[in-house]
mmCIF file of C-alpha atoms in Angstrom:
data_model
loop_
_atom_site.group_PDB
_atom_site.id
_atom_site.type_symbol
_atom_site.label_atom_id
_atom_site.label_comp_id
_atom_site.label_asym_id
_atom_site.label_seq_id
_atom_site.Cartn_x
_atom_site.Cartn_y
_atom_site.Cartn_z
ATOM 1 C CA MET A 1 7.399 20.116 -6.816
ATOM 2 C CA ARG A 2 4.925 22.116 -4.783
ATOM 3 C CA ILE A 3 4.379 21.942 -1.036
ATOM 4 C CA GLY A 4 0.852 21.498 0.255
ATOM 5 C CA PHE A 5 -0.886 19.746 3.115
ATOM 6 C CA LEU A 6 -3.783 17.465 3.926
ATOM 7 C CA THR A 7 -6.554 19.447 5.598
ATOM 8 C CA ASN A 8 -7.586 16.745 8.103
ATOM 9 C CA SER A 9 -5.279 17.849 10.914
ATOM 10 C CA LEU A 10 -6.587 21.439 10.971
ATOM 11 C CA ALA A 11 -10.233 20.635 10.309
ATOM 12 C CA GLU A 12 -10.418 17.826 12.874
ATOM 13 C CA GLU A 13 -8.562 19.770 15.563
ATOM 14 C CA ALA A 14 -10.973 22.649 14.997
ATOM 15 C CA LYS A 15 -13.873 20.252 15.610
ATOM 16 C CA ARG A 16 -12.272 18.932 18.801
ATOM 17 C CA GLN A 17 -11.742 22.483 20.039
ATOM 18 C CA LYS A 18 -15.265 23.508 18.942
ATOM 19 C CA SER A 19 -13.658 26.315 16.966
ATOM 20 C CA GLN A 20 -15.070 27.913 13.836
ATOM 21 C CA ARG A 21 -11.636 29.075 12.760
ATOM 22 C CA PHE A 22 -10.879 26.244 10.334
ATOM 23 C CA GLY A 23 -14.388 24.940 9.834
ATOM 24 C CA THR A 24 -14.559 25.684 6.104
ATOM 25 C CA LEU A 25 -12.417 25.181 3.042
ATOM 26 C CA GLU A 26 -12.210 28.953 2.551
ATOM 27 C CA SER A 27 -10.794 29.560 6.030
ATOM 28 C CA ILE A 28 -8.162 26.852 5.599
ATOM 29 C CA ALA A 29 -7.304 28.070 2.102
ATOM 30 C CA GLU A 30 -6.825 31.647 3.327
ATOM 31 C CA TRP A 31 -4.469 30.513 6.111
ATOM 32 C CA ALA A 32 -2.567 28.197 3.746
ATOM 33 C CA ALA A 33 -1.991 30.939 1.182
ATOM 34 C CA GLU A 34 -0.776 33.330 3.891
ATOM 35 C CA LYS A 35 1.740 30.704 5.073
ATOM 36 C CA GLY A 36 3.151 30.144 1.605
ATOM 37 C CA PHE A 37 1.607 26.808 0.673
ATOM 38 C CA ALA A 38 0.818 26.013 -2.952
ATOM 39 C CA ASP A 39 -1.763 23.230 -2.690
ATOM 40 C CA LEU A 40 -4.403 21.630 -0.503
ATOM 41 C CA GLU A 41 -5.408 17.986 -0.274
ATOM 42 C CA CYS A 42 -8.972 18.103 1.002
ATOM 43 C CA GLY A 43 -10.205 15.490 3.445
ATOM 44 C CA PRO A 44 -13.725 14.283 4.239
ATOM 45 C CA SER A 45 -14.016 16.609 7.250
ATOM 46 C CA LEU A 46 -14.713 19.411 4.769
ATOM 47 C CA PRO A 47 -18.158 19.432 3.119
ATOM 48 C CA LEU A 48 -18.273 18.931 -0.650
ATOM 49 C CA ASP A 49 -19.623 22.420 -1.236
ATOM 50 C CA GLU A 50 -19.168 22.896 -4.970
ATOM 51 C CA GLU A 51 -19.697 26.661 -4.895
ATOM 52 C CA MET A 52 -17.091 27.101 -2.150
ATOM 53 C CA TYR A 53 -14.549 24.893 -3.914
ATOM 54 C CA ALA A 54 -15.136 26.848 -7.119
ATOM 55 C CA ARG A 55 -14.596 30.173 -5.323
ATOM 56 C CA VAL A 56 -11.306 28.993 -3.821
ATOM 57 C CA LEU A 57 -10.094 27.724 -7.175
ATOM 58 C CA ASP A 58 -11.224 30.871 -9.008
ATOM 59 C CA GLN A 59 -9.360 33.119 -6.564
ATOM 60 C CA GLY A 60 -6.133 31.423 -7.643
ATOM 61 C CA LYS A 61 -4.344 31.927 -4.338
ATOM 62 C CA ILE A 62 -3.914 28.207 -3.746
ATOM 63 C CA GLY A 63 -4.526 25.015 -5.703
ATOM 64 C CA ILE A 64 -6.518 21.941 -4.736
ATOM 65 C CA THR A 65 -4.440 18.967 -5.784
ATOM 66 C CA ALA A 66 -6.627 16.127 -4.517
ATOM 67 C CA LEU A 67 -9.596 14.920 -2.533
ATOM 68 C CA ILE A 68 -9.000 12.034 -0.127
ATOM 69 C CA TYR A 69 -11.447 9.373 1.038
ATOM 70 C CA CYS A 70 -9.986 6.224 2.617
ATOM 71 C CA ARG A 71 -12.416 3.616 3.972
ATOM 72 C CA ASN A 72 -12.941 -0.148 4.025
ATOM 73 C CA PHE A 73 -14.780 -0.557 0.732
ATOM 74 C CA LEU A 74 -14.743 -4.347 1.164
ATOM 75 C CA SER A 75 -16.577 -4.292 4.491
ATOM 76 C CA THR A 76 -18.752 -7.343 5.136
ATOM 77 C CA ASP A 77 -21.447 -4.900 6.265
ATOM 78 C CA GLN A 78 -23.066 -4.376 2.873
ATOM 79 C CA ALA A 79 -24.769 -1.123 3.872
ATOM 80 C CA GLU A 80 -21.478 0.300 5.141
ATOM 81 C CA ALA A 81 -19.548 -0.802 2.059
ATOM 82 C CA GLY A 82 -22.249 0.589 -0.207
ATOM 83 C CA GLU A 83 -22.204 3.978 1.496
ATOM 84 C CA HIS A 84 -18.413 4.186 1.315
ATOM 85 C CA LEU A 85 -18.424 3.313 -2.386
ATOM 86 C CA ALA A 86 -21.143 5.890 -3.038
ATOM 87 C CA GLN A 87 -19.061 8.556 -1.285
ATOM 88 C CA LEU A 88 -15.966 7.605 -3.285
ATOM 89 C CA LYS A 89 -17.884 7.830 -6.565
ATOM 90 C CA LYS A 90 -19.306 11.178 -5.478
ATOM 91 C CA ARG A 91 -15.795 12.530 -4.948
ATOM 92 C CA ILE A 92 -14.533 11.249 -8.282
ATOM 93 C CA GLU A 93 -17.413 12.968 -10.075
ATOM 94 C CA PHE A 94 -16.972 16.110 -7.963
ATOM 95 C CA ALA A 95 -13.242 16.255 -8.771
ATOM 96 C CA GLY A 96 -13.967 15.748 -12.455
ATOM 97 C CA ARG A 97 -16.427 18.637 -12.588
ATOM 98 C CA LEU A 98 -14.026 21.030 -10.837
ATOM 99 C CA GLY A 99 -10.850 19.952 -12.604
ATOM 100 C CA ILE A 100 -9.248 18.526 -9.449
ATOM 101 C CA GLU A 101 -6.594 16.130 -10.678
ATOM 102 C CA LYS A 102 -6.652 13.290 -8.132
ATOM 103 C CA VAL A 103 -8.675 11.322 -5.614
ATOM 104 C CA VAL A 104 -6.640 9.534 -2.939
ATOM 105 C CA THR A 105 -8.162 6.383 -1.503
ATOM 106 C CA SER A 106 -7.599 2.937 0.007
ATOM 107 C CA THR A 107 -8.645 -0.491 -1.252
ATOM 108 C CA GLY A 108 -10.467 -2.019 1.694
ATOM 109 C CA ILE A 109 -9.885 -5.537 2.999
ATOM 110 C CA ASP A 110 -12.312 -8.461 3.186
ATOM 111 C CA LYS A 111 -12.328 -9.685 6.785
ATOM 112 C CA SER A 112 -14.719 -12.547 6.093
ATOM 113 C CA ILE A 113 -12.059 -14.542 4.267
ATOM 114 C CA GLU A 114 -10.107 -14.939 7.486
ATOM 115 C CA GLU A 115 -12.728 -17.262 8.940
ATOM 116 C CA GLY A 116 -13.271 -21.008 8.734
ATOM 117 C CA ILE A 117 -11.305 -22.941 6.148
ATOM 118 C CA TYR A 118 -9.407 -19.851 5.043
ATOM 119 C CA ASP A 119 -7.472 -19.897 8.307
ATOM 120 C CA ARG A 120 -5.583 -22.866 6.908
ATOM 121 C CA ASP A 121 -5.619 -22.064 3.222
ATOM 122 C CA PRO A 122 -3.126 -24.524 1.679
ATOM 123 C CA ALA A 123 -2.446 -22.086 -1.131
ATOM 124 C CA VAL A 124 -0.947 -19.587 1.323
ATOM 125 C CA LYS A 125 2.194 -21.001 2.895
ATOM 126 C CA ASP A 126 2.446 -18.483 5.661
ATOM 127 C CA ARG A 127 2.975 -19.168 9.362
ATOM 128 C CA GLY A 128 1.345 -15.826 10.084
ATOM 129 C CA ASN A 129 -2.051 -17.201 9.007
ATOM 130 C CA MET A 130 -3.490 -17.024 12.495
ATOM 131 C CA ILE A 131 -1.954 -13.652 13.406
ATOM 132 C CA ARG A 132 -2.977 -11.226 10.716
ATOM 133 C CA ARG A 133 -5.101 -10.785 7.620
ATOM 134 C CA ILE A 134 -3.277 -11.701 4.445
ATOM 135 C CA PRO A 135 -3.767 -8.963 1.820
ATOM 136 C CA VAL A 136 -3.614 -11.098 -1.323
ATOM 137 C CA ARG A 137 -6.751 -12.975 -0.236
ATOM 138 C CA SER A 138 -8.788 -9.809 -0.830
ATOM 139 C CA LEU A 139 -7.350 -9.164 -4.286
ATOM 140 C CA ASP A 140 -10.088 -10.814 -6.359
ATOM 141 C CA ARG A 141 -12.945 -9.072 -4.559
ATOM 142 C CA PHE A 142 -11.090 -5.772 -4.648
ATOM 143 C CA ALA A 143 -10.510 -6.033 -8.409
ATOM 144 C CA ASP A 144 -14.183 -6.885 -9.034
ATOM 145 C CA ILE A 145 -15.448 -3.934 -6.986
ATOM 146 C CA PHE A 146 -12.923 -1.380 -8.211
ATOM 147 C CA GLY A 147 -13.221 -2.200 -11.911
ATOM 148 C CA PRO A 148 -16.272 0.087 -12.266
ATOM 149 C CA ILE A 149 -14.623 2.702 -10.002
ATOM 150 C CA VAL A 150 -11.644 2.851 -12.359
ATOM 151 C CA GLU A 151 -13.984 3.185 -15.344
ATOM 152 C CA LEU A 152 -15.671 6.122 -13.624
ATOM 153 C CA ALA A 153 -12.303 7.746 -12.895
ATOM 154 C CA GLU A 154 -11.311 7.366 -16.553
ATOM 155 C CA LYS A 155 -14.614 8.875 -17.671
ATOM 156 C CA CYS A 156 -14.182 11.841 -15.304
ATOM 157 C CA GLY A 157 -10.507 12.366 -16.138
ATOM 158 C CA VAL A 158 -9.484 11.853 -12.494
ATOM 159 C CA LYS A 159 -6.432 9.953 -11.298
ATOM 160 C CA LEU A 160 -7.119 7.332 -8.640
ATOM 161 C CA CYS A 161 -4.268 7.188 -6.102
ATOM 162 C CA PHE A 162 -4.014 4.299 -3.644
ATOM 163 C CA GLU A 163 -2.460 5.240 -0.298
ATOM 164 C CA ASN A 164 -0.226 2.585 1.258
ATOM 165 C CA CYS A 165 -1.336 2.886 4.903
ATOM 166 C CA PRO A 166 -2.130 -0.575 6.375
ATOM 167 C CA LEU A 167 -4.240 0.809 9.232
ATOM 168 C CA MET A 168 -7.473 1.672 7.423
ATOM 169 C CA GLY A 169 -8.504 -1.604 5.791
ATOM 170 C CA ASN A 170 -6.133 -1.690 2.843
ATOM 171 C CA ILE A 171 -4.212 -4.209 0.748
ATOM 172 C CA ALA A 172 -2.105 -1.669 -1.201
ATOM 173 C CA ILE A 173 0.560 -1.830 1.492
ATOM 174 C CA SER A 174 3.757 -3.047 -0.204
ATOM 175 C CA PRO A 175 5.591 -3.138 -3.533
ATOM 176 C CA ALA A 176 4.525 -6.777 -3.927
ATOM 177 C CA MET A 177 0.858 -5.813 -3.598
ATOM 178 C CA TRP A 178 1.201 -2.721 -5.787
ATOM 179 C CA THR A 179 2.490 -4.927 -8.603
ATOM 180 C CA LEU A 180 -0.513 -7.240 -8.314
ATOM 181 C CA ILE A 181 -2.971 -4.335 -8.124
ATOM 182 C CA PHE A 182 -1.564 -2.652 -11.227
ATOM 183 C CA GLN A 183 -1.739 -5.958 -13.092
ATOM 184 C CA ARG A 184 -5.419 -6.314 -12.218
ATOM 185 C CA LEU A 185 -6.358 -2.643 -12.724
ATOM 186 C CA ASP A 186 -4.421 -1.866 -15.873
ATOM 187 C CA SER A 187 -5.222 1.803 -16.363
ATOM 188 C CA LYS A 188 -3.128 4.904 -16.814
ATOM 189 C CA MET A 189 -5.445 6.580 -14.285
ATOM 190 C CA VAL A 190 -4.476 4.193 -11.449
ATOM 191 C CA GLY A 191 -1.425 4.928 -9.333
ATOM 192 C CA LEU A 192 -0.056 5.558 -5.868
ATOM 193 C CA ALA A 193 -0.291 8.164 -3.170
ATOM 194 C CA TYR A 194 3.189 7.257 -1.977
ATOM 195 C CA ASP A 195 3.722 7.607 1.776
ATOM 196 C CA PRO A 196 7.197 6.500 2.919
ATOM 197 C CA SER A 197 6.327 6.729 6.627
ATOM 198 C CA HIS A 198 4.417 3.434 6.492
ATOM 199 C CA LEU A 199 7.266 1.603 4.787
ATOM 200 C CA VAL A 200 9.565 2.596 7.663
ATOM 201 C CA TRP A 201 7.611 0.813 10.410
ATOM 202 C CA GLU A 202 6.889 -2.110 8.106
ATOM 203 C CA PHE A 203 10.685 -2.466 7.740
ATOM 204 C CA MET A 204 10.748 -1.925 3.986
ATOM 205 C CA ASP A 205 13.051 0.295 1.968
ATOM 206 C CA PRO A 206 11.265 3.654 1.590
ATOM 207 C CA TYR A 207 13.611 4.919 -1.146
ATOM 208 C CA GLY A 208 13.978 2.131 -3.728
ATOM 209 C CA PRO A 209 10.299 1.861 -4.728
ATOM 210 C CA VAL A 210 10.326 5.469 -5.932
ATOM 211 C CA SER A 211 12.355 4.554 -9.016
ATOM 212 C CA GLU A 212 10.660 1.160 -9.392
ATOM 213 C CA PHE A 213 7.152 2.635 -9.467
ATOM 214 C CA GLY A 214 8.071 6.116 -10.686
ATOM 215 C CA ALA A 215 5.429 6.452 -13.398
ATOM 216 C CA ARG A 216 2.768 5.249 -10.955
ATOM 217 C CA ILE A 217 3.527 7.781 -8.235
ATOM 218 C CA PHE A 218 0.805 10.368 -8.781
ATOM 219 C CA HIS A 219 0.853 11.905 -5.301
ATOM 220 C CA PHE A 220 3.224 12.055 -2.322
ATOM 221 C CA HIS A 221 2.501 12.248 1.402
ATOM 222 C CA ALA A 222 5.229 13.878 3.481
ATOM 223 C CA LYS A 223 5.187 12.191 6.873
ATOM 224 C CA ASP A 224 7.970 10.680 8.981
ATOM 225 C CA THR A 225 8.132 7.757 11.414
ATOM 226 C CA ALA A 226 10.203 7.468 14.583
ATOM 227 C CA ILE A 227 11.100 4.020 15.962
ATOM 228 C CA ASP A 228 11.777 3.515 19.672
ATOM 229 C CA ARG A 229 14.275 0.668 19.510
ATOM 230 C CA GLU A 230 14.475 0.259 23.280
ATOM 231 C CA ARG A 231 10.722 -0.278 23.384
ATOM 232 C CA LEU A 232 10.931 -2.556 20.337
ATOM 233 C CA ARG A 233 13.390 -4.815 22.152
ATOM 234 C CA LYS A 234 10.741 -5.382 24.838
ATOM 235 C CA THR A 235 7.630 -5.747 22.687
ATOM 236 C CA GLY A 236 8.754 -7.041 19.323
ATOM 237 C CA ILE A 237 6.534 -6.119 16.407
ATOM 238 C CA LEU A 238 3.399 -8.009 17.491
ATOM 239 C CA THR A 239 2.675 -7.047 21.118
ATOM 240 C CA ASP A 240 1.493 -3.536 20.250
ATOM 241 C CA PHE A 241 2.478 -0.534 18.171
ATOM 242 C CA SER A 242 4.002 1.443 21.035
ATOM 243 C CA TRP A 243 7.465 1.107 19.463
ATOM 244 C CA TRP A 244 6.787 3.494 16.569
ATOM 245 C CA THR A 245 4.981 6.775 16.014
ATOM 246 C CA TYR A 246 4.355 9.190 13.162
ATOM 247 C CA ARG A 247 6.314 12.445 13.124
ATOM 248 C CA ILE A 248 6.476 15.546 10.981
ATOM 249 C CA PRO A 249 9.297 15.427 8.404
ATOM 250 C CA GLY A 250 12.736 15.669 9.989
ATOM 251 C CA ARG A 251 11.777 14.087 13.315
ATOM 252 C CA GLY A 252 11.999 10.444 12.304
ATOM 253 C CA GLU A 253 13.975 7.851 10.376
ATOM 254 C CA ILE A 254 13.691 9.224 6.847
ATOM 255 C CA ASP A 255 16.560 10.996 5.101
ATOM 256 C CA TRP A 256 14.549 13.704 3.380
ATOM 257 C CA SER A 257 17.391 14.915 1.191
ATOM 258 C CA ARG A 258 17.605 11.413 -0.218
ATOM 259 C CA MET A 259 13.840 10.922 -0.412
ATOM 260 C CA LEU A 260 13.132 14.141 -2.283
ATOM 261 C CA GLY A 261 16.195 13.482 -4.395
ATOM 262 C CA GLU A 262 14.626 10.188 -5.495
ATOM 263 C CA LEU A 263 11.470 12.048 -6.464
ATOM 264 C CA LYS A 264 13.527 14.511 -8.499
ATOM 265 C CA LYS A 265 15.212 11.624 -10.331
ATOM 266 C CA ILE A 266 11.878 10.302 -11.605
ATOM 267 C CA GLY A 267 10.783 13.788 -12.649
ATOM 268 C CA TYR A 268 8.031 14.059 -10.067
ATOM 269 C CA SER A 269 6.541 17.534 -10.394
ATOM 270 C CA GLY A 270 3.430 17.113 -8.285
ATOM 271 C CA THR A 271 2.528 18.026 -4.733
ATOM 272 C CA VAL A 272 4.497 17.113 -1.647
ATOM 273 C CA SER A 273 1.477 16.964 0.646
ATOM 274 C CA ILE A 274 2.233 17.211 4.369
ATOM 275 C CA GLU A 275 0.141 14.704 6.334
ATOM 276 C CA HIS A 276 0.459 15.945 9.887
ATOM 277 C CA GLU A 277 -0.037 13.209 12.520
ATOM 278 C CA ASP A 278 2.689 14.139 15.026
ATOM 279 C CA LYS A 279 1.259 13.930 18.552
ATOM 280 C CA ASP A 280 3.825 16.445 19.817
ATOM 281 C CA TYR A 281 2.099 19.059 17.643
ATOM 282 C CA GLU A 282 -1.505 18.323 18.605
ATOM 283 C CA GLY A 283 -3.918 19.374 21.337
ATOM 284 C CA THR A 284 -4.479 22.948 20.206
ATOM 285 C CA LEU A 285 -4.995 24.627 16.864
ATOM 286 C CA GLU A 286 -1.834 26.631 17.425
ATOM 287 C CA ALA A 287 0.184 23.439 17.903
ATOM 288 C CA VAL A 288 -1.182 21.928 14.695
ATOM 289 C CA GLU A 289 -0.396 25.139 12.820
ATOM 290 C CA ARG A 290 3.175 25.064 14.143
ATOM 291 C CA GLY A 291 3.578 21.461 13.023
ATOM 292 C CA ILE A 292 2.378 22.147 9.493
ATOM 293 C CA VAL A 293 4.492 25.290 9.098
ATOM 294 C CA ALA A 294 7.574 23.593 10.578
ATOM 295 C CA SER A 295 7.114 20.783 8.050
ATOM 296 C CA ARG A 296 7.023 23.251 5.161
ATOM 297 C CA GLU A 297 10.107 25.060 6.390
ATOM 298 C CA PHE A 298 12.015 21.796 6.784
ATOM 299 C CA LEU A 299 11.051 20.405 3.365
ATOM 300 C CA SER A 300 11.707 23.681 1.560
ATOM 301 C CA GLN A 301 15.449 23.407 2.070
ATOM 302 C CA TYR A 302 15.515 20.326 -0.189
ATOM 303 C CA LEU A 303 13.314 21.624 -2.999
#
């Protein structure tokens, strides 16, 4: 396994600070190589500059393991959905040309099916009907739209990795949904960008699915989640999300020796990609840098 990180935290903090320091892929790659990282997962904050990507790859100081583009591809705004799908296709083709192995993405969710008669769909025996969107209702539309996307990924030799974050318009949020998605998109190029931090606050086992879906885990996001149980006692799970927060690895609920041990058991040899979203390490570029480096140092002891 190799340790890398998702570029969003550095690139977006640089934008907030109006700094040119991490405004390009080359500047981030240079810093990452100096700090001992092996791979980058490149987010949409970085321009798809093919010449610059090629230079970074040709230098050989650091790899680029994936591009990531997570949006609501099932938006009821047809122009918005069309633009998102065009950008996803662009990244798949871009990755294929440059030999980048993976594109990480979401599924989208169809909000229109929550209106009218669907609020009392007799086929869904779920008392939560009126509280939240039910992922399985978007499955048919998702499968129809992503069929051609999967064909493109196969043509380009790029693995399509579904992230399991529920917060972006996504139905790939649980083992139950992953099973249905893999049944509908039966391709060796379709798998998971497995992020255990989301399973923690959804109160699912973050360890067991590693062995269950082992062959489908193409990519791994290293992020932790802390739960404030005193706050949870006052709010429950529905009032707001103030009772949990993302943390860098080692500052939350996850047993990282066990988690990385599960990855070793399935023979995972890919990238452990740090996804830094810890608010205690934000606000300045220096703080973000410290968070990313601290994550690498913590994870290294288990690899």
